[in-house]
Coordinates of C-alpha atoms in Angstrom, one line a residue:
X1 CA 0.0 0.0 0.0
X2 CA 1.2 3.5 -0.7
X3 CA 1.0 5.8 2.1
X4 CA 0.1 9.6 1.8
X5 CA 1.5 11.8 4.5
X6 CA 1.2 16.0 4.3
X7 CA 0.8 19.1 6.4
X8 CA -1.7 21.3 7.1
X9 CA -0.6 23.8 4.5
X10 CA -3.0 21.9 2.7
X11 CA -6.2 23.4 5.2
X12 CA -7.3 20.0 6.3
X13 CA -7.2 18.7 9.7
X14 CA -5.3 15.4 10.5
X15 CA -8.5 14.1 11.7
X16 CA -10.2 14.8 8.6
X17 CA -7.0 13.8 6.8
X18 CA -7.7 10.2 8.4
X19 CA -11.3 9.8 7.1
X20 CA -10.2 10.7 3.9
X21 CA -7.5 7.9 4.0
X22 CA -4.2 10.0 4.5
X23 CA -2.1 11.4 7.2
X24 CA -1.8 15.2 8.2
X25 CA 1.5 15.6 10.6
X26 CA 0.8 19.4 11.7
X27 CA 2.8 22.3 11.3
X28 CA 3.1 24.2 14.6
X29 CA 2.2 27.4 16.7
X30 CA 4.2 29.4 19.5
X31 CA 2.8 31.5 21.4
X32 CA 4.8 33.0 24.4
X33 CA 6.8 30.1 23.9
X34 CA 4.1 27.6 24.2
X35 CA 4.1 25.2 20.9
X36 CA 0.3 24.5 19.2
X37 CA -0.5 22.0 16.5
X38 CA -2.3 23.6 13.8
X39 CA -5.8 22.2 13.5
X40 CA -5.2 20.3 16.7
X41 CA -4.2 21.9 19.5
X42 CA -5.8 25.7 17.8
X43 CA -8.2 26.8 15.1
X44 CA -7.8 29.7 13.0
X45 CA -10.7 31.2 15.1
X46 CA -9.1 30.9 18.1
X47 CA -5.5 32.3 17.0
X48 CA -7.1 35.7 15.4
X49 CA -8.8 36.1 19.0
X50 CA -5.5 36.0 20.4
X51 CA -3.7 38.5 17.6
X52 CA -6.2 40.9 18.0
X53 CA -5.8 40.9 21.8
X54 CA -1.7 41.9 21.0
X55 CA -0.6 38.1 20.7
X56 CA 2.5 37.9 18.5
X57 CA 2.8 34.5 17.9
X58 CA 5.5 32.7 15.6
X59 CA 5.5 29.9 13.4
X60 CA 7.5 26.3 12.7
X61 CA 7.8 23.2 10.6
X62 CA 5.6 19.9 12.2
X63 CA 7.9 18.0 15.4
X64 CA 10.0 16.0 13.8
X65 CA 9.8 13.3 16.2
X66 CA 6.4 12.7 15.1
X67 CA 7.1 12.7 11.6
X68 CA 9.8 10.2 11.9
X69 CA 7.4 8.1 14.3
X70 CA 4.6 8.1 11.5
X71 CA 7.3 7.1 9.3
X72 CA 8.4 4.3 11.0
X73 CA 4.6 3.2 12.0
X74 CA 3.3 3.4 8.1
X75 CA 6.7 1.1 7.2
X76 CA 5.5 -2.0 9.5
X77 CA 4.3 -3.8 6.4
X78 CA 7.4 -4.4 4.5
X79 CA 5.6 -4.0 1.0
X80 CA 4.6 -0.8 2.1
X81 CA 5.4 2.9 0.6
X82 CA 4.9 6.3 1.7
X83 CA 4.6 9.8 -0.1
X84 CA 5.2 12.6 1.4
X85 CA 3.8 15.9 -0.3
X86 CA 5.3 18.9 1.9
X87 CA 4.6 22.9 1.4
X88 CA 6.9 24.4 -0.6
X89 CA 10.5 24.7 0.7
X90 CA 11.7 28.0 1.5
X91 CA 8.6 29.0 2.8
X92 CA 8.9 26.1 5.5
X93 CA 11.9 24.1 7.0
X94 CA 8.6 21.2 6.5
X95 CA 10.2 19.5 3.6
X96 CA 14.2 19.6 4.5
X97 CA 13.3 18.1 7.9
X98 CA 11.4 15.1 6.4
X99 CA 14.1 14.7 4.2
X100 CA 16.2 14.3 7.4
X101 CA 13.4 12.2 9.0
X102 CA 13.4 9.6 5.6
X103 CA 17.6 9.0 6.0
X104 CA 16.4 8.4 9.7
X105 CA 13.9 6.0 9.6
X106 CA 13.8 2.1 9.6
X107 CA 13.4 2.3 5.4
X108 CA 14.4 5.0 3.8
X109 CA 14.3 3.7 0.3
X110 CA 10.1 3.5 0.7
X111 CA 9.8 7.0 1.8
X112 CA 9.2 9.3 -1.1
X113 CA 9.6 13.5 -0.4
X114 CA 8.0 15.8 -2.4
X115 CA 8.2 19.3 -2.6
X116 CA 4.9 20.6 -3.8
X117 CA 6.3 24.1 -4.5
X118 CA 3.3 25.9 -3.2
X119 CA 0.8 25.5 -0.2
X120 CA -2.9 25.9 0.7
X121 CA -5.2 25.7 -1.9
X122 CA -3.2 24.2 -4.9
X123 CA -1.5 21.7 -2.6
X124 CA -4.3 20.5 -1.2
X125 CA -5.9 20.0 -5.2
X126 CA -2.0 18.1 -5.3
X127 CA -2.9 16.1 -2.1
X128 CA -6.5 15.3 -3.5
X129 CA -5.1 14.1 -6.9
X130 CA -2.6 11.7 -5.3
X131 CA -5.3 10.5 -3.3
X132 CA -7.0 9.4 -6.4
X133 CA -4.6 8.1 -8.0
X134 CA -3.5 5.9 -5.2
X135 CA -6.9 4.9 -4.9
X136 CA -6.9 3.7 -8.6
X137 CA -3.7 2.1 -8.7
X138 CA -0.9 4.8 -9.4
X139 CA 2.6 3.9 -7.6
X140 CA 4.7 6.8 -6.3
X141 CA 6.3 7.4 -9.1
X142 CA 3.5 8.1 -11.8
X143 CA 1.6 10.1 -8.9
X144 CA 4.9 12.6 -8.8
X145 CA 5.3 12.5 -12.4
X146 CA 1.4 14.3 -12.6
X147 CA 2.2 16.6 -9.7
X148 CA 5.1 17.6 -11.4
X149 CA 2.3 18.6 -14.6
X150 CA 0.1 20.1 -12.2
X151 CA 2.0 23.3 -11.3
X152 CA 2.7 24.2 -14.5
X153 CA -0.4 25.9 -14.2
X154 CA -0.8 27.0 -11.1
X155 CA -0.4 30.5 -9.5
X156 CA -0.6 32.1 -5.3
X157 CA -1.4 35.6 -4.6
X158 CA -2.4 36.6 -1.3
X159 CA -4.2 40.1 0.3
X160 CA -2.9 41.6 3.3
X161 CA -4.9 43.9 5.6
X162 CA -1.9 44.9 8.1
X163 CA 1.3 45.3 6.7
X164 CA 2.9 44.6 10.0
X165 CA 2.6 41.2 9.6
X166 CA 4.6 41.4 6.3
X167 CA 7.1 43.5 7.8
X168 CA 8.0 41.0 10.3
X169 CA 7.7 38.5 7.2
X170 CA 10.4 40.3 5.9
X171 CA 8.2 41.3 3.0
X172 CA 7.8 45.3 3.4
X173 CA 10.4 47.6 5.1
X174 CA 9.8 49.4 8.2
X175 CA 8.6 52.8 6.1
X176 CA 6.6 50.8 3.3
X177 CA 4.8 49.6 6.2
X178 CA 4.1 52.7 8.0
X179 CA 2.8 54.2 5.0
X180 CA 1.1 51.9 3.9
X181 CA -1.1 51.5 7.4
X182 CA -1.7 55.0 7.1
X183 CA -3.1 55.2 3.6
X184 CA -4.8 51.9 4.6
X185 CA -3.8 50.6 1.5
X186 CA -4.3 46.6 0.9
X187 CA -1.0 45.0 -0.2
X188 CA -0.5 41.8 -2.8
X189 CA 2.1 39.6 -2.9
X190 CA 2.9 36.8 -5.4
X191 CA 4.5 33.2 -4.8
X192 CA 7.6 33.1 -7.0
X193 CA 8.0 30.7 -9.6
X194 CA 10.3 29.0 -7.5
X195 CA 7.4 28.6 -4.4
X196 CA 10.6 30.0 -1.9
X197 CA 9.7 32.8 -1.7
X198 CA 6.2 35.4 -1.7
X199 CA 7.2 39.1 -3.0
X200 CA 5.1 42.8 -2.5
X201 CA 4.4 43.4 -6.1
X202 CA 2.2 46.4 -5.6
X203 CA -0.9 48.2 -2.7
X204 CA -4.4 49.0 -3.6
X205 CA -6.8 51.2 -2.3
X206 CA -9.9 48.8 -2.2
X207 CA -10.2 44.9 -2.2
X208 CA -11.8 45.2 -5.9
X209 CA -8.8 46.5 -7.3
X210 CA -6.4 43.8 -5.6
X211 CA -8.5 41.1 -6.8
X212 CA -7.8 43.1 -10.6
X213 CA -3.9 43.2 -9.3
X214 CA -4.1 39.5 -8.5
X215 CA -6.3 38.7 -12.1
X216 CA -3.3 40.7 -13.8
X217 CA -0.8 38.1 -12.5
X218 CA -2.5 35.4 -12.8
X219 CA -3.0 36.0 -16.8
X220 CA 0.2 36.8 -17.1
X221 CA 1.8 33.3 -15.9
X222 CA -1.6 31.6 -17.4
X223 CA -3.8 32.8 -20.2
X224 CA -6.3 35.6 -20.8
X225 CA -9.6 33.9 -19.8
X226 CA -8.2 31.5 -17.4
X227 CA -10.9 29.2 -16.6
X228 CA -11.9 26.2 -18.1
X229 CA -10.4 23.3 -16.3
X230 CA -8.9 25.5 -13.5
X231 CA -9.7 25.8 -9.9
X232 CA -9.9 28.8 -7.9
X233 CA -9.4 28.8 -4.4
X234 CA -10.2 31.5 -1.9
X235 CA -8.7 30.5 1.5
X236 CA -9.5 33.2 4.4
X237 CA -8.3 34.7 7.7
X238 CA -11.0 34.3 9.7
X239 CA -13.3 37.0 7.5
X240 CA -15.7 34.7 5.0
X241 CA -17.2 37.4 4.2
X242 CA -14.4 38.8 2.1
X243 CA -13.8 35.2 0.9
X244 CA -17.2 35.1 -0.4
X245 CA -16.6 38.9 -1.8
X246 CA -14.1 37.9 -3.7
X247 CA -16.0 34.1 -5.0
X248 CA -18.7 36.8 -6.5
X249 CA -15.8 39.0 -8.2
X250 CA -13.9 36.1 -9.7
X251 CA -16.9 34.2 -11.1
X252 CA -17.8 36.8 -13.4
X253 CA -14.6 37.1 -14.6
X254 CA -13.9 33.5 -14.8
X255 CA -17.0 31.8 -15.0
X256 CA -16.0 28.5 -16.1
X257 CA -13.2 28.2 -13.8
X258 CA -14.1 26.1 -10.1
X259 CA -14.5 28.2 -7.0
X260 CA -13.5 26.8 -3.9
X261 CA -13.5 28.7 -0.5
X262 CA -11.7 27.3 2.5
X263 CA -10.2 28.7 5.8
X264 CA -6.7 29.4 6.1
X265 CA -4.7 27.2 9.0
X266 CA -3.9 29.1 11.9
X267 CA 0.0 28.8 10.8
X268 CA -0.4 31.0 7.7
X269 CA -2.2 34.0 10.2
X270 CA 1.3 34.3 11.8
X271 CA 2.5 35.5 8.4
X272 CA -0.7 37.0 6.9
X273 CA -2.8 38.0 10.0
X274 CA -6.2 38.2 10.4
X275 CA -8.7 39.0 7.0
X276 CA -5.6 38.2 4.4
X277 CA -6.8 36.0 2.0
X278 CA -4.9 33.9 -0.7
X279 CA -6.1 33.8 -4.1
X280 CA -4.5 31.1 -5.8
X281 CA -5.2 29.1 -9.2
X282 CA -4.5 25.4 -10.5
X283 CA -5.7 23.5 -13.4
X284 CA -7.2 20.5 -12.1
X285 CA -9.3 18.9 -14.7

């Protein structure tokens, strides 16, 4: 059997990960130096509470011990494989450290590491797809080889409504930020093409006009009339409302494409805080 293991970049639980028939190995939480697994030990909900109080939490890759435990657990049956599909590196230690756990545990040659080169949204279509696949027969190998087609098409933008989380992030400077707060623009930042990285590439006044920033990009990288065969997912900060905002701007624009709304893991309000949303595309049909 082929194991699928992943993180919850992908917005799923690792209890729903295990009705679904895969395993979710959290990333984590600190706050005041106490440690949280995402979607275990703290919702998104729950987190925001605690930012807009003055919490300044940080973020980290899953415990590695319990990586390499799963590992080792999932290997008990010698015919036995597992896939590991990790958020992209460079925006996470995730993937180097299961590379570290695989040379650790009891088989290394069964454990395949991917780096899905993105997060969220398109990795959880990538994590979906495997699942499939494995379900119909697909060994590691052929399951990688159509992950490795799937993002050529696919594209991350995210909305920020306090630039102070992306100064910390490293993404704005100290007087970007400032002004920025005081204008109350609404920054965008793009994943690069290499998924290390997410880059400022320009601030709008209203959300309607970010979404046309985002559109921009995304037919830059894709096509004019992106749509057919795509998915578009809309993953929130604890505000639906703009998520659904958003859902209505994008489906006239792209009214063939798949719309699917989700709520961001509480990892990703450490770097985006609360009422960012990512905006991100992938061809999955």
């Amino acid at each position: 059997m082929l194991h699928l293991v992943s993180d919850t970049s992908t917005l799923i639980s690792p209890a729903a990960a295990l009705e679904q028939g895969f395993h979710i190995v959290p990333l984590e939480v600190t706050i005041n130096d106490q440690s949280f697994a995402d979607l275990e030990e703290i919702t998104t909900s729950q987190l925001a509470d605690k930012i807009r109080n003055g919490a300044m939490p940080s973020s980290s890759q899953p415990r590695p011990a319990r990586k390499l435990d799963l590992y080792n657990e999932l290997l008990q049956n010698p015919e036995d494989e597992i896939l590991d599909l990790c958020i992209a590196n460079g925006l996470s230690g995730t993937y180097t450290s299961a590379c570290m756990m695989k040379d650790q545990c009891d088989d290394p040659n069964r454990v395949h590491v991917y780096n899905t080169h993105t997060l969220c949204g398109p990795q959880k279509a990538m994590v979906e797809t495997a699942l499939r696949m494995r379900d119909e027969g697909a060994d590691a190998q052929a399951i990688m080889k159509q992950l490795d087609h799937m993002l050529e098409s696919h594209f991350s933008g995210i909305m920020v409504r306090d630039f102070d989380f992306l100064k910390r992030g490293g993404r704005a400077g100290s007087a970007s930020a400032l002004v920025g707060k005081v204008l109350k623009l609404v920054p965008v930042a793009i994943l690069n093409e290499s998924g290390e990285s997410l880059s400022v590439i320009g601030t709008s006044r209203t959300t309607g006009k970010a979404f046309a920033k985002i559109k921009e990009e995304i037919e830059k990288k894709l096509a004019p009339g992106t749509g057919s065969g795509y998915t578009l997912y809309l993953s929130h900060g604890d505000d639906p409302d703009l998520a659904q905002k958003a859902a209505a701007w994008f489906a006239k624009v792209w009214p063939e494409a798949g719309i699917e709304i989700n709520e961001l893991c509480p990892m990703f309000l450490v770097h985006g805080g609360p009422g960012c949303l990512s905006v991100q595309i992938i061809k999955t049909k």
